[in-house]
């Protein structure tokens, strides 16, 4: 009898436990039939707005590319390829560009995409006074002459040699003229309409974005019908989301977590080198006025050790401000790690471990993976050769103000993203003294860079940048460190296309 | 009593005006003195230094600080907090869109904090003089030392990752829609008759509310216990015993009501702190509230948005204090006489 009672009690308890667990877990059980049609991505940031021309936010580009289309596109190796534009011809002096658009593209509301929309996007709405970041990137557009619904010519007020690259870069998405003009901008922001492979089905600020496949898309159809992008800003929470099954795919998680997931079954965890460089932005004055000190600071840094310590060895050490495979990269040029040479250079200037040269090093903490830890490691490396660096933490937003006021220290640890891979957007922007991120204000390098902004011939331009990149490093005008990596953790059976610039495009997701 | 409370509320609201002016001036000045450049942040990466200077002039950043403040204040009084640098939308509309979620979270957390705080306080008091007292004392101190974000992470990993028992991202499951009527998701789900959305929103609220509630309940717990100790030394408790009332009747009928006054004061202060504590918890749980928005604003030096959110927090704390003071008057007859 006693035994029977105990058995009953146990059964009841077990039943209650199972029932409770089942009721709590029920919302997370994905219906098996829907598994191939849906995917959830844990994404680090929300889009700034649904106007894709409004803000240059690199993290938002893959989401925009799901809803909108760019005139040109890049393949996974970052080669420029036709997209909405079938053919393009940049004039030899780069003062005009003729384009031919596809004639089989419609917006999600059914309106046909034509050169009217192209003109509206790259000229009319910029001139209308709407605050758009594209107003800056396309400020040289004087006119867009429409020749037919699919043919037009862009006229530039000054040579614009990187116009084709910008057609596939930040903010360059064709928006619907008729829809925006008839319904108003607010309506467009609430119910955005693009020509991309997905329609925006639902959007909750800072929470989630739901994309539904557009079955009438002109290009290859997306494999996953419904993609939910959960905005999860905290890296630990993104790790937890994929671990618990609340997300199928996530990115920008700590490197150590990737290494942990690599040993767990059911997950694929990757450290993918991308077109983002980590470098030291340096000044040409203060205690870095002495070239010996700048070069010694560069020779003293063991980049391979930094990569191993902070990126599992996946971040490629760089000798120039360009990533391997990009046009401006110099595979035969190497700036060696040589602490002894660094000591000799410092000795020439009267410094050494017993009489260190004092400099400042600014770094962000959390702006990109392991930034602060890397800065600390560099301080240690410098200390060994006779450079005493005072490490200061700055917010990324402070960089511009400090640079503008000439208050940055001798060196600043910086990360720079360039999805196109074009050298103008690497060393061109970083060493152009007229741009706000350039800490180097010396004309010897800056003058060479400025001239290249007007070189129309592609080959001559690239060759010019290769020379500048080498020259800048030899002058100590920049200290490139590593090619950054994108961390990705996904369910093993959820495939995607890997892009050299780190794009994770929802339309390339596919369950296997 | 209603008249007294109404007068008190009116007085409090009048006093709130200069407080808000001082806070807004402080907020404005501190943000303007920070070495960040909103002009550079509001322009694309391709902007030149000359273009940034032009933008600074356009934004009025080249004018004297008092003039900048007066312009901002005048606009703010007309409900215009400026356009968010990061989102390109009116800062006020962004705050309005996210405030209900934060109120919902803070409200749920306060209810849990009150339940745990009152329950725990009574338990601590009940165990006085026993060998359990030392243990519970240590436990309550331990709980007091755990901040809300740590509770957030602990609960997330225990109930979210290890047990797979509760969701921890967002406000509702990805496969369910989010109705918009009042902005308060739980209420909206009921208004549109979606019990599945209500259940999902409720589940999504549990962990963040629990993290906040657990962080703020130990203080309530300990103050209630101390207050009860004090009250039990009062003569009227002895007289109640002499009248033959049971310990339960004494506690619930006399002691608790008097011990509740300092506890309520503390709870009011705690609720103000709890409201700002939503910031980190919302980030950890990807909860789409105002705290989450604040993190974005700070990260992007989005001054108009920071100012709008900062003032909203200030207004919220002032309102909470007014409500607590009103409750105090309701509970304490002495204050009514005065």
PDB file of N, CA and C in Angstrom, chain A residues 18-66:
ATOM      1  N   UNK A  18       6.528  17.790 -15.593  1.00  0.00           N
ATOM      2  CA  UNK A  18       6.537  17.739 -17.063  1.00  0.00           C
ATOM      3  C   UNK A  18       5.554  18.766 -17.638  1.00  0.00           C
ATOM      4  N   UNK A  19       4.373  18.827 -16.996  1.00  0.00           N
ATOM      5  CA  UNK A  19       3.352  19.754 -17.501  1.00  0.00           C
ATOM      6  C   UNK A  19       3.820  21.192 -17.403  1.00  0.00           C
ATOM      7  N   UNK A  20       4.436  21.512 -16.250  1.00  0.00           N
ATOM      8  CA  UNK A  20       4.936  22.883 -16.067  1.00  0.00           C
ATOM      9  C   UNK A  20       6.000  23.199 -17.101  1.00  0.00           C
ATOM     10  N   UNK A  21       6.954  22.261 -17.222  1.00  0.00           N
ATOM     11  CA  UNK A  21       8.050  22.495 -18.180  1.00  0.00           C
ATOM     12  C   UNK A  21       7.498  22.645 -19.593  1.00  0.00           C
ATOM     13  N   UNK A  22       6.528  21.788 -19.912  1.00  0.00           N
ATOM     14  CA  UNK A  22       5.973  21.833 -21.270  1.00  0.00           C
ATOM     15  C   UNK A  22       5.258  23.148 -21.538  1.00  0.00           C
ATOM     16  N   UNK A  23       4.493  23.602 -20.513  1.00  0.00           N
ATOM     17  CA  UNK A  23       3.741  24.839 -20.730  1.00  0.00           C
ATOM     18  C   UNK A  23       4.673  26.029 -20.857  1.00  0.00           C
ATOM     19  N   UNK A  24       5.784  25.997 -20.090  1.00  0.00           N
ATOM     20  CA  UNK A  24       6.726  27.113 -20.180  1.00  0.00           C
ATOM     21  C   UNK A  24       7.508  27.082 -21.478  1.00  0.00           C
ATOM     22  N   UNK A  25       7.833  25.849 -21.887  1.00  0.00           N
ATOM     23  CA  UNK A  25       8.686  25.738 -23.081  1.00  0.00           C
ATOM     24  C   UNK A  25       7.887  25.851 -24.372  1.00  0.00           C
ATOM     25  N   UNK A  26       6.586  25.709 -24.255  1.00  0.00           N
ATOM     26  CA  UNK A  26       5.757  25.658 -25.467  1.00  0.00           C
ATOM     27  C   UNK A  26       6.001  26.771 -26.480  1.00  0.00           C
ATOM     28  N   UNK A  27       6.159  28.017 -26.018  1.00  0.00           N
ATOM     29  CA  UNK A  27       6.312  29.074 -27.014  1.00  0.00           C
ATOM     30  C   UNK A  27       7.573  28.949 -27.860  1.00  0.00           C
ATOM     31  N   UNK A  28       8.561  28.181 -27.388  1.00  0.00           N
ATOM     32  CA  UNK A  28       9.818  28.108 -28.128  1.00  0.00           C
ATOM     33  C   UNK A  28       9.869  26.945 -29.095  1.00  0.00           C
ATOM     34  N   UNK A  29       8.872  26.091 -29.049  1.00  0.00           N
ATOM     35  CA  UNK A  29       8.903  24.939 -29.934  1.00  0.00           C
ATOM     36  C   UNK A  29       8.465  25.402 -31.320  1.00  0.00           C
ATOM     37  N   UNK A  30       9.418  25.398 -32.233  1.00  0.00           N
ATOM     38  CA  UNK A  30       9.132  25.845 -33.584  1.00  0.00           C
ATOM     39  C   UNK A  30       8.418  24.726 -34.329  1.00  0.00           C
ATOM     40  N   UNK A  31       7.320  25.008 -34.960  1.00  0.00           N
ATOM     41  CA  UNK A  31       6.652  23.946 -35.702  1.00  0.00           C
ATOM     42  C   UNK A  31       7.599  23.336 -36.743  1.00  0.00           C
ATOM     43  N   UNK A  32       7.688  22.024 -36.751  1.00  0.00           N
ATOM     44  CA  UNK A  32       8.655  21.363 -37.616  1.00  0.00           C
ATOM     45  C   UNK A  32       8.467  21.739 -39.085  1.00  0.00           C
ATOM     46  N   UNK A  33       7.185  21.869 -39.492  1.00  0.00           N
ATOM     47  CA  UNK A  33       6.921  22.141 -40.897  1.00  0.00           C
ATOM     48  C   UNK A  33       7.439  23.496 -41.325  1.00  0.00           C
ATOM     49  N   UNK A  34       7.503  24.425 -40.341  1.00  0.00           N
ATOM     50  CA  UNK A  34       7.905  25.789 -40.699  1.00  0.00           C
ATOM     51  C   UNK A  34       9.409  25.996 -40.618  1.00  0.00           C
ATOM     52  N   UNK A  35      10.134  24.981 -40.129  1.00  0.00           N
ATOM     53  CA  UNK A  35      11.556  25.188 -39.850  1.00  0.00           C
ATOM     54  C   UNK A  35      12.335  25.690 -41.059  1.00  0.00           C
ATOM     55  N   UNK A  36      12.047  25.156 -42.233  1.00  0.00           N
ATOM     56  CA  UNK A  36      12.798  25.563 -43.416  1.00  0.00           C
ATOM     57  C   UNK A  36      12.387  26.909 -43.962  1.00  0.00           C
ATOM     58  N   UNK A  37      11.245  27.394 -43.521  1.00  0.00           N
ATOM     59  CA  UNK A  37      10.710  28.643 -44.069  1.00  0.00           C
ATOM     60  C   UNK A  37      11.000  29.859 -43.214  1.00  0.00           C
ATOM     61  N   UNK A  38      11.518  29.630 -42.040  1.00  0.00           N
ATOM     62  CA  UNK A  38      11.762  30.757 -41.148  1.00  0.00           C
ATOM     63  C   UNK A  38      13.176  30.682 -40.578  1.00  0.00           C
ATOM     64  N   UNK A  39      13.672  31.810 -40.222  1.00  0.00           N
ATOM     65  CA  UNK A  39      14.966  31.870 -39.543  1.00  0.00           C
ATOM     66  C   UNK A  39      14.978  33.112 -38.664  1.00  0.00           C
ATOM     67  N   UNK A  40      15.641  33.014 -37.527  1.00  0.00           N
ATOM     68  CA  UNK A  40      15.753  34.156 -36.609  1.00  0.00           C
ATOM     69  C   UNK A  40      17.227  34.513 -36.441  1.00  0.00           C
ATOM     70  N   UNK A  41      17.515  35.780 -36.660  1.00  0.00           N
ATOM     71  CA  UNK A  41      18.894  36.251 -36.542  1.00  0.00           C
ATOM     72  C   UNK A  41      18.998  37.184 -35.336  1.00  0.00           C
ATOM     73  N   UNK A  42      19.992  36.971 -34.515  1.00  0.00           N
ATOM     74  CA  UNK A  42      20.285  37.906 -33.424  1.00  0.00           C
ATOM     75  C   UNK A  42      21.243  38.969 -33.958  1.00  0.00           C
ATOM     76  N   UNK A  43      20.750  40.189 -34.117  1.00  0.00           N
ATOM     77  CA  UNK A  43      21.509  41.243 -34.795  1.00  0.00           C
ATOM     78  C   UNK A  43      21.897  42.315 -33.768  1.00  0.00           C
ATOM     79  N   UNK A  44      23.107  42.891 -33.872  1.00  0.00           N
ATOM     80  CA  UNK A  44      23.559  43.805 -32.804  1.00  0.00           C
ATOM     81  C   UNK A  44      22.905  45.186 -32.778  1.00  0.00           C
ATOM     82  N   UNK A  45      22.436  45.670 -33.925  1.00  0.00           N
ATOM     83  CA  UNK A  45      21.918  47.045 -33.946  1.00  0.00           C
ATOM     84  C   UNK A  45      20.680  47.182 -34.817  1.00  0.00           C
ATOM     85  N   UNK A  46      19.873  48.152 -34.461  1.00  0.00           N
ATOM     86  CA  UNK A  46      18.687  48.451 -35.261  1.00  0.00           C
ATOM     87  C   UNK A  46      19.099  49.302 -36.466  1.00  0.00           C
ATOM     88  N   UNK A  47      18.213  49.411 -37.432  1.00  0.00           N
ATOM     89  CA  UNK A  47      18.464  50.355 -38.526  1.00  0.00           C
ATOM     90  C   UNK A  47      18.192  51.767 -37.982  1.00  0.00           C
ATOM     91  N   UNK A  48      18.930  52.776 -38.459  1.00  0.00           N
ATOM     92  CA  UNK A  48      18.674  54.123 -37.934  1.00  0.00           C
ATOM     93  C   UNK A  48      17.322  54.663 -38.378  1.00  0.00           C
ATOM     94  N   UNK A  49      16.892  54.229 -39.558  1.00  0.00           N
ATOM     95  CA  UNK A  49      15.621  54.695 -40.125  1.00  0.00           C
ATOM     96  C   UNK A  49      15.349  53.788 -41.315  1.00  0.00           C
ATOM     97  N   UNK A  50      14.121  53.805 -41.826  1.00  0.00           N
ATOM     98  CA  UNK A  50      13.860  52.979 -43.008  1.00  0.00           C
ATOM     99  C   UNK A  50      14.072  53.741 -44.307  1.00  0.00           C
ATOM    100  N   UNK A  51      14.609  54.958 -44.176  1.00  0.00           N
ATOM    101  CA  UNK A  51      15.049  55.665 -45.378  1.00  0.00           C
ATOM    102  C   UNK A  51      16.511  55.255 -45.597  1.00  0.00           C
ATOM    103  N   UNK A  52      16.784  54.446 -46.606  1.00  0.00           N
ATOM    104  CA  UNK A  52      18.145  53.899 -46.733  1.00  0.00           C
ATOM    105  C   UNK A  52      19.170  54.924 -47.176  1.00  0.00           C
ATOM    106  N   UNK A  53      18.695  56.086 -47.662  1.00  0.00           N
ATOM    107  CA  UNK A  53      19.619  57.147 -48.085  1.00  0.00           C
ATOM    108  C   UNK A  53      20.001  58.069 -46.918  1.00  0.00           C
ATOM    109  N   UNK A  54      19.322  57.895 -45.798  1.00  0.00           N
ATOM    110  CA  UNK A  54      19.435  58.896 -44.746  1.00  0.00           C
ATOM    111  C   UNK A  54      20.740  58.855 -43.950  1.00  0.00           C
ATOM    112  N   UNK A  55      21.114  57.670 -43.448  1.00  0.00           N
ATOM    113  CA  UNK A  55      22.300  57.575 -42.596  1.00  0.00           C
ATOM    114  C   UNK A  55      23.253  56.509 -43.108  1.00  0.00           C
ATOM    115  N   UNK A  56      24.559  56.808 -43.032  1.00  0.00           N
ATOM    116  CA  UNK A  56      25.568  55.814 -43.398  1.00  0.00           C
ATOM    117  C   UNK A  56      25.876  54.966 -42.165  1.00  0.00           C
ATOM    118  N   UNK A  57      25.187  53.887 -42.015  1.00  0.00           N
ATOM    119  CA  UNK A  57      25.435  52.994 -40.890  1.00  0.00           C
ATOM    120  C   UNK A  57      25.861  51.639 -41.444  1.00  0.00           C
ATOM    121  N   UNK A  58      27.151  51.320 -41.389  1.00  0.00           N
ATOM    122  CA  UNK A  58      27.612  50.064 -42.004  1.00  0.00           C
ATOM    123  C   UNK A  58      26.847  48.827 -41.529  1.00  0.00           C
ATOM    124  N   UNK A  59      26.547  48.758 -40.215  1.00  0.00           N
ATOM    125  CA  UNK A  59      25.874  47.565 -39.679  1.00  0.00           C
ATOM    126  C   UNK A  59      24.488  47.360 -40.288  1.00  0.00           C
ATOM    127  N   UNK A  60      23.864  48.459 -40.752  1.00  0.00           N
ATOM    128  CA  UNK A  60      22.492  48.345 -41.258  1.00  0.00           C
ATOM    129  C   UNK A  60      22.444  47.951 -42.731  1.00  0.00           C
ATOM    130  N   UNK A  61      23.571  48.007 -43.418  1.00  0.00           N
ATOM    131  CA  UNK A  61      23.550  47.790 -44.871  1.00  0.00           C
ATOM    132  C   UNK A  61      22.975  46.421 -45.275  1.00  0.00           C
ATOM    133  N   UNK A  62      23.371  45.341 -44.598  1.00  0.00           N
ATOM    134  CA  UNK A  62      22.790  44.045 -45.007  1.00  0.00           C
ATOM    135  C   UNK A  62      21.260  44.002 -44.872  1.00  0.00           C
ATOM    136  N   UNK A  63      20.724  44.734 -43.882  1.00  0.00           N
ATOM    137  CA  UNK A  63      19.265  44.753 -43.713  1.00  0.00           C
ATOM    138  C   UNK A  63      18.631  45.576 -44.840  1.00  0.00           C
ATOM    139  N   UNK A  64      19.248  46.712 -45.134  1.00  0.00           N
ATOM    140  CA  UNK A  64      18.744  47.521 -46.252  1.00  0.00           C
ATOM    141  C   UNK A  64      18.804  46.723 -47.562  1.00  0.00           C
ATOM    142  N   UNK A  65      19.867  45.934 -47.712  1.00  0.00           N
ATOM    143  CA  UNK A  65      20.022  45.177 -48.966  1.00  0.00           C
ATOM    144  C   UNK A  65      18.967  44.078 -49.107  1.00  0.00           C
ATOM    145  N   UNK A  66      18.292  43.764 -48.023  1.00  0.00           N
ATOM    146  CA  UNK A  66      17.203  42.789 -48.105  1.00  0.00           C
ATOM    147  C   UNK A  66      15.921  43.438 -48.612  1.00  0.00           C
TER     148      UNK A  66
END
